[in-house]
Short mmCIF file of C-alpha atoms in Angstrom, two decimals:
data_model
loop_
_atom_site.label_atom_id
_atom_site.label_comp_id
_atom_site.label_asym_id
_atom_site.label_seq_id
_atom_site.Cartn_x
_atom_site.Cartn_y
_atom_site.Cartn_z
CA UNK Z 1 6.21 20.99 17.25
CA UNK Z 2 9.40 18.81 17.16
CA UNK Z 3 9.77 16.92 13.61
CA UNK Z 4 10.75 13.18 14.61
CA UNK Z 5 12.04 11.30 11.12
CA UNK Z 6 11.67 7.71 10.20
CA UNK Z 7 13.57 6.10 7.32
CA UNK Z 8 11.71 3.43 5.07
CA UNK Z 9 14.05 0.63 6.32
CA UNK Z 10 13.43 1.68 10.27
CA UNK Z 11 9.89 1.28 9.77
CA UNK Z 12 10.71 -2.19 7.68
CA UNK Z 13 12.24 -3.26 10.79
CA UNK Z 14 9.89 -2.14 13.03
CA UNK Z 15 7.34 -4.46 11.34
CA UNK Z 16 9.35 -7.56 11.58
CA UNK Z 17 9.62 -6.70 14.78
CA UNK Z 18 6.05 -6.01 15.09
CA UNK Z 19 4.97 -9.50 13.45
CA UNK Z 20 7.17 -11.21 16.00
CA UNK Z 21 5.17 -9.83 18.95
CA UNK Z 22 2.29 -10.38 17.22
CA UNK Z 23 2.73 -14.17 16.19
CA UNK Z 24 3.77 -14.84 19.56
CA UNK Z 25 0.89 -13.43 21.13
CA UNK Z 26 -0.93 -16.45 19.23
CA UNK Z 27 -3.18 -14.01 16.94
CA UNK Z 28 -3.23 -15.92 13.40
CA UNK Z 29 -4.99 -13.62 11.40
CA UNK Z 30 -7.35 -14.45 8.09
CA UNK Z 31 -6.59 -10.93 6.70
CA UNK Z 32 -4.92 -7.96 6.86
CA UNK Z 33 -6.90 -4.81 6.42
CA UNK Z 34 -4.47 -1.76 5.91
CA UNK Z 35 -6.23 1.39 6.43
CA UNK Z 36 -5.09 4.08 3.59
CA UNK Z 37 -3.26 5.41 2.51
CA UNK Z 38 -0.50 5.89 5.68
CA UNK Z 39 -1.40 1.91 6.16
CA UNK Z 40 -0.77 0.26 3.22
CA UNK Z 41 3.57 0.63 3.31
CA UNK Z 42 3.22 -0.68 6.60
CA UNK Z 43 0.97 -3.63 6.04
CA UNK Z 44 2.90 -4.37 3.01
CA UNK Z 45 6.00 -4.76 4.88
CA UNK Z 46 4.08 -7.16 7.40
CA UNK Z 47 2.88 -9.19 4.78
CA UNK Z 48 6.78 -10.64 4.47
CA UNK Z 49 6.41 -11.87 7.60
CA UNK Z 50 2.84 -12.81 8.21
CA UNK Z 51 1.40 -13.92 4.80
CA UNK Z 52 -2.23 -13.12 4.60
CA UNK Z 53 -3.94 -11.35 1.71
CA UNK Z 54 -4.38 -7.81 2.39
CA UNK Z 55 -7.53 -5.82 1.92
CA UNK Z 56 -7.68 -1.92 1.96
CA UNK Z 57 -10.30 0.55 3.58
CA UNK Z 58 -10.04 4.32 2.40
CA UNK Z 59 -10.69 6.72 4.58
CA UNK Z 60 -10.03 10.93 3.91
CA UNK Z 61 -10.58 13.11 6.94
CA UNK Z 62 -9.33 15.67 4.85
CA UNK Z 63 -10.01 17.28 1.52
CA UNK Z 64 -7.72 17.57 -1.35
CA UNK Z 65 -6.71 20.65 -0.53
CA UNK Z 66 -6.31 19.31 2.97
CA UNK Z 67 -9.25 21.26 4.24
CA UNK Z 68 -10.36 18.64 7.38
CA UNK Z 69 -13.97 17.60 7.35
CA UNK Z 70 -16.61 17.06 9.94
CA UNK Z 71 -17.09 13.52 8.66
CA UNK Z 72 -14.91 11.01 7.55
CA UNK Z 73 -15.09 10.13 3.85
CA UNK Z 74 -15.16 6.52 2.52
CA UNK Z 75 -12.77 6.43 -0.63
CA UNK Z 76 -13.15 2.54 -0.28
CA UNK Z 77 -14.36 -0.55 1.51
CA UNK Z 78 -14.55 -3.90 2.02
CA UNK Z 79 -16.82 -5.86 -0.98
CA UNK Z 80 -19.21 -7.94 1.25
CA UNK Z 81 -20.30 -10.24 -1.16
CA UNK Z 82 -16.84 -10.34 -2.71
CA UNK Z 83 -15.19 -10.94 0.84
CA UNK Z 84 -16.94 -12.61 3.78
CA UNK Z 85 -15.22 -10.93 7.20
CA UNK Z 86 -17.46 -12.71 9.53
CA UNK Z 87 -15.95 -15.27 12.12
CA UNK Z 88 -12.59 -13.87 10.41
CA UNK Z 89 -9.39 -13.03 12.47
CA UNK Z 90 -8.69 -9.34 10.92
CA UNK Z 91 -5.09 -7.54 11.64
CA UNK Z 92 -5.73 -3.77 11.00
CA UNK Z 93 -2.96 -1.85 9.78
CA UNK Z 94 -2.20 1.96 10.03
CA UNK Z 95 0.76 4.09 10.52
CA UNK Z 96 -0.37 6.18 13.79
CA UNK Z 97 -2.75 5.95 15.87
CA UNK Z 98 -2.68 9.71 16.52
CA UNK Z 99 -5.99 11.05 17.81
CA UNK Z 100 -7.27 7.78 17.10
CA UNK Z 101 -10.34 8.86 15.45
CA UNK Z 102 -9.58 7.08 12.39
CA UNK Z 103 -8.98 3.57 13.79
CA UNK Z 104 -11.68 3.79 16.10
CA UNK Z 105 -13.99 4.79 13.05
CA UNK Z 106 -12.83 1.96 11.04
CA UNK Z 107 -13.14 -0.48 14.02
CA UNK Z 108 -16.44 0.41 14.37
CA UNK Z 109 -17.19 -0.21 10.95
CA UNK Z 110 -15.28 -3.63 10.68
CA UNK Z 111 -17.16 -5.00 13.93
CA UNK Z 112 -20.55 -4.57 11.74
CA UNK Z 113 -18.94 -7.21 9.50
CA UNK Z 114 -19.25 -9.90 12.58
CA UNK Z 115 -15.32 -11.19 12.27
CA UNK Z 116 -14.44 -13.18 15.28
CA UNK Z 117 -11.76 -11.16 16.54
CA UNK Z 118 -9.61 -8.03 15.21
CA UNK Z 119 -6.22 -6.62 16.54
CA UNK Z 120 -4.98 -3.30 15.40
CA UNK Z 121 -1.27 -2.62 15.14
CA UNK Z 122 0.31 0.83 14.08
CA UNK Z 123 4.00 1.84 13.59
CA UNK Z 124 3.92 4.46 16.54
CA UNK Z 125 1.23 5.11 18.98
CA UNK Z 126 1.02 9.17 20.24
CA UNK Z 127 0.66 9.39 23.86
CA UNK Z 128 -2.04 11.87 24.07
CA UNK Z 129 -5.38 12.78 24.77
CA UNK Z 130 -7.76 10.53 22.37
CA UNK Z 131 -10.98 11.99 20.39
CA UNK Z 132 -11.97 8.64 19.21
CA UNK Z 133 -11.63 5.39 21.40
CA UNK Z 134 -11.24 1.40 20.68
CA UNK Z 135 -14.32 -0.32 21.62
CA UNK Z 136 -13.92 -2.88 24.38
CA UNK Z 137 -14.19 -5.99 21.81
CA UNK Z 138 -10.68 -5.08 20.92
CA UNK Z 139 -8.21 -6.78 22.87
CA UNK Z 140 -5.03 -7.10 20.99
CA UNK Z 141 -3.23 -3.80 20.53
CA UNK Z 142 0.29 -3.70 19.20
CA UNK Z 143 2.85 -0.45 18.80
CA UNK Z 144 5.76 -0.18 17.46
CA UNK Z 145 6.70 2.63 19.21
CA UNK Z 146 5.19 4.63 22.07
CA UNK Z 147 5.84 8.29 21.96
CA UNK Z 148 5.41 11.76 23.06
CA UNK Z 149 3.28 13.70 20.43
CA UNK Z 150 5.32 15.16 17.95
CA UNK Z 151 5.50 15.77 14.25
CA UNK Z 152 6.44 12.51 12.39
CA UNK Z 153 8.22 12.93 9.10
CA UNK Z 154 7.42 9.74 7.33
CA UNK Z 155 9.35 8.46 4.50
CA UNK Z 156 6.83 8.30 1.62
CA UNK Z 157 5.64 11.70 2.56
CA UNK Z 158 9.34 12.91 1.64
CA UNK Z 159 10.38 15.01 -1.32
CA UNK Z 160 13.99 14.28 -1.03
CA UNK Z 161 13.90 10.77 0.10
CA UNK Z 162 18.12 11.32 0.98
CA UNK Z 163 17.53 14.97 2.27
CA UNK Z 164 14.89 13.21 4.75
CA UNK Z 165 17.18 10.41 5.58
CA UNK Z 166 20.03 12.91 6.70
CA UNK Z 167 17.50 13.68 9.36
CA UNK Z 168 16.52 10.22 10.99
CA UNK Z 169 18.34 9.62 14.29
CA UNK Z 170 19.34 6.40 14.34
CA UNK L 1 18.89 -16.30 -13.06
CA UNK L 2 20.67 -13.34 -11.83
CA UNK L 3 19.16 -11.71 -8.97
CA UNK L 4 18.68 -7.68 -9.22
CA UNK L 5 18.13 -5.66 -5.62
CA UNK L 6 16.44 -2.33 -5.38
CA UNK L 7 16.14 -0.15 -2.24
CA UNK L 8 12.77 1.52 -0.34
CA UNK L 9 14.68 4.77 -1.49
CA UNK L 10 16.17 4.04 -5.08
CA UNK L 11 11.96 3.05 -5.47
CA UNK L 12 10.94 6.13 -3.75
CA UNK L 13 13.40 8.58 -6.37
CA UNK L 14 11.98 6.55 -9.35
CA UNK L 15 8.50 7.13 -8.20
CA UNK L 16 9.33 11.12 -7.85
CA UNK L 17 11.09 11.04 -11.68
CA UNK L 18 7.99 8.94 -13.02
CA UNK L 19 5.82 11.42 -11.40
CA UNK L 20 7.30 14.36 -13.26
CA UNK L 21 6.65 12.28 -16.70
CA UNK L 22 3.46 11.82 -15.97
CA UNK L 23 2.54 15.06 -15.17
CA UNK L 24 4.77 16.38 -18.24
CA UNK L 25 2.72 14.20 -20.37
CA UNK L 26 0.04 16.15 -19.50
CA UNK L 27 -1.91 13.18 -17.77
CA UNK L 28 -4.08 14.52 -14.83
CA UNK L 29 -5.64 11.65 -13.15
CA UNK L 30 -8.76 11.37 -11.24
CA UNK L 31 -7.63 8.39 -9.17
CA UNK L 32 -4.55 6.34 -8.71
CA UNK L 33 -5.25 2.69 -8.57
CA UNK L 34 -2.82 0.37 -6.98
CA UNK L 35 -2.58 -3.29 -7.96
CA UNK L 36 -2.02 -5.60 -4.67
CA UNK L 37 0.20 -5.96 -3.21
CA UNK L 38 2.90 -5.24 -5.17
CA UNK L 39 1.44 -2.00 -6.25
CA UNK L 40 0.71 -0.38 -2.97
CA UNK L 41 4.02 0.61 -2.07
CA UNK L 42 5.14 2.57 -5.20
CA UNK L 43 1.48 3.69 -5.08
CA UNK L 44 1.55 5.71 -1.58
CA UNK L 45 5.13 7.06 -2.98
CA UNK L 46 3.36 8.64 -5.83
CA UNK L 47 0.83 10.36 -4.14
CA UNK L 48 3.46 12.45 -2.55
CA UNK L 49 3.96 13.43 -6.15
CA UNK L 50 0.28 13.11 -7.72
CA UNK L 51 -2.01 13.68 -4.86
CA UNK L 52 -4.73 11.49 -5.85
CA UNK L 53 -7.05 9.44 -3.61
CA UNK L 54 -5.79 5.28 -4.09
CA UNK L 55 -8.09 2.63 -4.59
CA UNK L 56 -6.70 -0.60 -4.55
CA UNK L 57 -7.95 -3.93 -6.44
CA UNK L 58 -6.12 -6.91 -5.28
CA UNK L 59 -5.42 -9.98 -7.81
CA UNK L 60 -3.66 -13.02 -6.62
CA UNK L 61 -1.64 -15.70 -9.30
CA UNK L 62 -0.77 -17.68 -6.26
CA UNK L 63 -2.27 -19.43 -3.63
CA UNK L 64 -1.10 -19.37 0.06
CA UNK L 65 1.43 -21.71 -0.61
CA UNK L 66 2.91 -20.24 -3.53
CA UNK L 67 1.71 -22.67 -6.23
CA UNK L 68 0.46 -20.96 -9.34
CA UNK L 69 -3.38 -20.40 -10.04
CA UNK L 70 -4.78 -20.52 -13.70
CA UNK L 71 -7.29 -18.21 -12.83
CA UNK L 72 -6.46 -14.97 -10.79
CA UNK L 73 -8.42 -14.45 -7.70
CA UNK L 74 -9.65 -11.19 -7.18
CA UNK L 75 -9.29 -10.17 -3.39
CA UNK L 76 -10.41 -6.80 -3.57
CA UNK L 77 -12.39 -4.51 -6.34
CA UNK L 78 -13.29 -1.40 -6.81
CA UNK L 79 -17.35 -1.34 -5.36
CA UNK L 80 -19.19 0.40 -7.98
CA UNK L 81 -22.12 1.87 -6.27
CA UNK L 82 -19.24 3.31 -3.83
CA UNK L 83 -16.69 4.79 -5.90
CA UNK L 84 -17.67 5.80 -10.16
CA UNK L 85 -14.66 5.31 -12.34
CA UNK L 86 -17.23 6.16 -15.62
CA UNK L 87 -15.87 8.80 -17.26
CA UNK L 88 -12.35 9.27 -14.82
CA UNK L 89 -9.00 9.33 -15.77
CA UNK L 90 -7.08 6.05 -13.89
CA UNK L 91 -3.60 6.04 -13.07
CA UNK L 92 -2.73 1.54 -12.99
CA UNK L 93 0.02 1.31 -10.75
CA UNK L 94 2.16 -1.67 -10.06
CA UNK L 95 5.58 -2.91 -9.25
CA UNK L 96 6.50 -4.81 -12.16
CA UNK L 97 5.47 -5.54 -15.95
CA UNK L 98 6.73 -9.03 -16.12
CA UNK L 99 4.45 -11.13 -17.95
CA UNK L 100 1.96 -8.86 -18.25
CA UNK L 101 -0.92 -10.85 -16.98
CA UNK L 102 -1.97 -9.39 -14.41
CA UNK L 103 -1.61 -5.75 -15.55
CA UNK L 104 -3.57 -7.02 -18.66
CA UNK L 105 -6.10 -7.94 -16.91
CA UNK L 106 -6.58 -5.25 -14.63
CA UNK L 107 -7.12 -3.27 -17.56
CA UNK L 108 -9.39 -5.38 -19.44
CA UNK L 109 -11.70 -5.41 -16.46
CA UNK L 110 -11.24 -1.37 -15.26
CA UNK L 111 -12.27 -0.90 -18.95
CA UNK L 112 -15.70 -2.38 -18.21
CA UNK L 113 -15.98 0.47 -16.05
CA UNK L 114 -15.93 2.86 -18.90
CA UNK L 115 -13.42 5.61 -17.83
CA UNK L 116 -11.80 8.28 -19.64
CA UNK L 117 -8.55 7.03 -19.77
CA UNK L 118 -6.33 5.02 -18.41
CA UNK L 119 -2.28 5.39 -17.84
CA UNK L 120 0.02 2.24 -16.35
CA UNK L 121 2.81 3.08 -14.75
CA UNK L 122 5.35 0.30 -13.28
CA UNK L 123 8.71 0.24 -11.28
CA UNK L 124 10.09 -2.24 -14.15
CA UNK L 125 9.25 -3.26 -17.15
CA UNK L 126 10.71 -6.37 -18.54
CA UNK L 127 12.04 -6.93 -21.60
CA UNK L 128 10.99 -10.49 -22.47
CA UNK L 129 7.78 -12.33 -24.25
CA UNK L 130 4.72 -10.97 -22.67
CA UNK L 131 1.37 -13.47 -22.07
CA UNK L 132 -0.87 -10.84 -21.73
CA UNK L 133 -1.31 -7.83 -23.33
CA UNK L 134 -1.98 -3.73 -23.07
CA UNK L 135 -5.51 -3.50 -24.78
CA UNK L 136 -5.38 -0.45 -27.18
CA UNK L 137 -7.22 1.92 -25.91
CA UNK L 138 -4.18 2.40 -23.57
CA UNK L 139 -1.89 4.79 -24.91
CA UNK L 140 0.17 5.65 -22.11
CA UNK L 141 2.60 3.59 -20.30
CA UNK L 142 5.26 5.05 -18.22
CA UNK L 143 8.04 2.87 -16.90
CA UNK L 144 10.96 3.89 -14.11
CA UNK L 145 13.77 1.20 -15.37
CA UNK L 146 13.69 -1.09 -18.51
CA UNK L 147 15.55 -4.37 -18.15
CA UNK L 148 16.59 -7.76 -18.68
CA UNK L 149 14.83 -10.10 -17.20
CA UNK L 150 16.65 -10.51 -13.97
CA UNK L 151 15.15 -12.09 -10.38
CA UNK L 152 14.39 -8.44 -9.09
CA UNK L 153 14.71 -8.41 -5.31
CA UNK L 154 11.89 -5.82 -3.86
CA UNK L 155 12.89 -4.34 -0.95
CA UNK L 156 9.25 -5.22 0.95
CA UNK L 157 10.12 -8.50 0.45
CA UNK L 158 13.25 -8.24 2.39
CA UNK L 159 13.86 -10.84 6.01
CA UNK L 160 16.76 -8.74 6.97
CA UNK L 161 16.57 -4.99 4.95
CA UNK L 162 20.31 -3.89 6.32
CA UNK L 163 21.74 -7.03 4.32
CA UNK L 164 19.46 -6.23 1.09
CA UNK L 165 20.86 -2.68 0.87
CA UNK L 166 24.28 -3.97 0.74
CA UNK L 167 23.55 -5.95 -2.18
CA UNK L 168 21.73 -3.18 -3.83
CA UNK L 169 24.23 -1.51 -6.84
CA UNK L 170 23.98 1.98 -6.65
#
């Protein structure tokens, strides 16, 4: 499949971009919930530009030997007593929304909470067929890029952070 | 004060050489646990390195409106009945040692969860007067750049990250 690089400071702008389109389409958000671990450079970077306190759900799909599992695994969640999410505005946070399993699993799970409304943004949405699906309370859904489905090198996944910038395109 | 910048990738390398200390030192931990927000970036840049599952507690100094607290707010632990740290080895991770207080008491209250052991590992540490302190059961502390104490420009904190790389040094 064809590797498609993204430097740290691409993605940076991508999510002042991103927070633009998102502040404009009048969505004022309580929190930010970045899904982890691929969410939480990305939410991070939004938080610069839309200040909310950011909370963090874990979920593994995989193993640590990156074996993939049937069912997802919760590495962490929300604190209910600690947090109240209900009539909250949530902005959820991840990197790709891929086969969109994970987001729809973790919008499922935030809906239980009762929060008013919830958008979901990502850095690059895959266009391809789905396994999991956003349930129709979702309205507010915001890319930063739309692509074909191919391999994406992202930064922090890089050994050589220079090596891997020598291979972003623009 | 004299204002110090630091690039998404000069972070990224430290992260990789801190990683290779860590692992030198013969530290294997359990989990990596990323103090918010300033924590999550170099956290997800050292699982590249230490591939670890994140958990993230969140501790907030300041309100919305940037005027100091003298009490943290927690915005996010680490739910017990979800996640046991008894007994684990925790890898504290966070962008900057600067007064110490929050890292101080991160510790003081991951302690109460009686784990093994736990490391701290920051971007910077800061040589000035600390308020808080590293309780002494913590015998390992692993820091990418000692300095001054200089107005350190993160790059996640950037409006415009093409003009912060130009005024990074190196």
């Amino acid at each position: 499949m064809e590797k498609y690089y993204i430097s740290y400071n691409q993605i940076h702008t991508i999510m002042k971009n991103l927070s633009c389109e998102i502040r404009e389409s009048g969505f004022e958000p309580d929190y930010i919930v970045a899904i982890g671990t691929g969410g939480f450079i990305p939410a991070r970077m939004i938080k610069t530009f839309i200040n909310r306190p950011i909370l963090t759900v874990g979920i593994a799909y995989y193993d640590l030997n990156d074996n993939i599992m049937d069912t997802p695994h919760i590495i962490q969640w929300i604190d209910e007593p600690q947090v109240k999410l209900e009539g909250k505005k949530i902005l959820l946070v991840d990197e790709v929304d891929d086969s969109r399993a994970t987001i729809g699993y973790c919008l499922e799970k935030l809906l239980t909470h009762n929060p008013q409304e919830i958008a979901v943004t990502v850095v690059h949405n895959k266009k391809k067929e789905k396994r999991g699906s956003i349930p129709p309370e979702i309205k507010k859904y915001f890319a930063g890029e739309t692509m074909d489905d191919k391999w994406i090198c992202y930064p922090w996944d890089a050994d050589d952070i220079c090596e891997h910038d020598i291979n972003c395109k623009y």
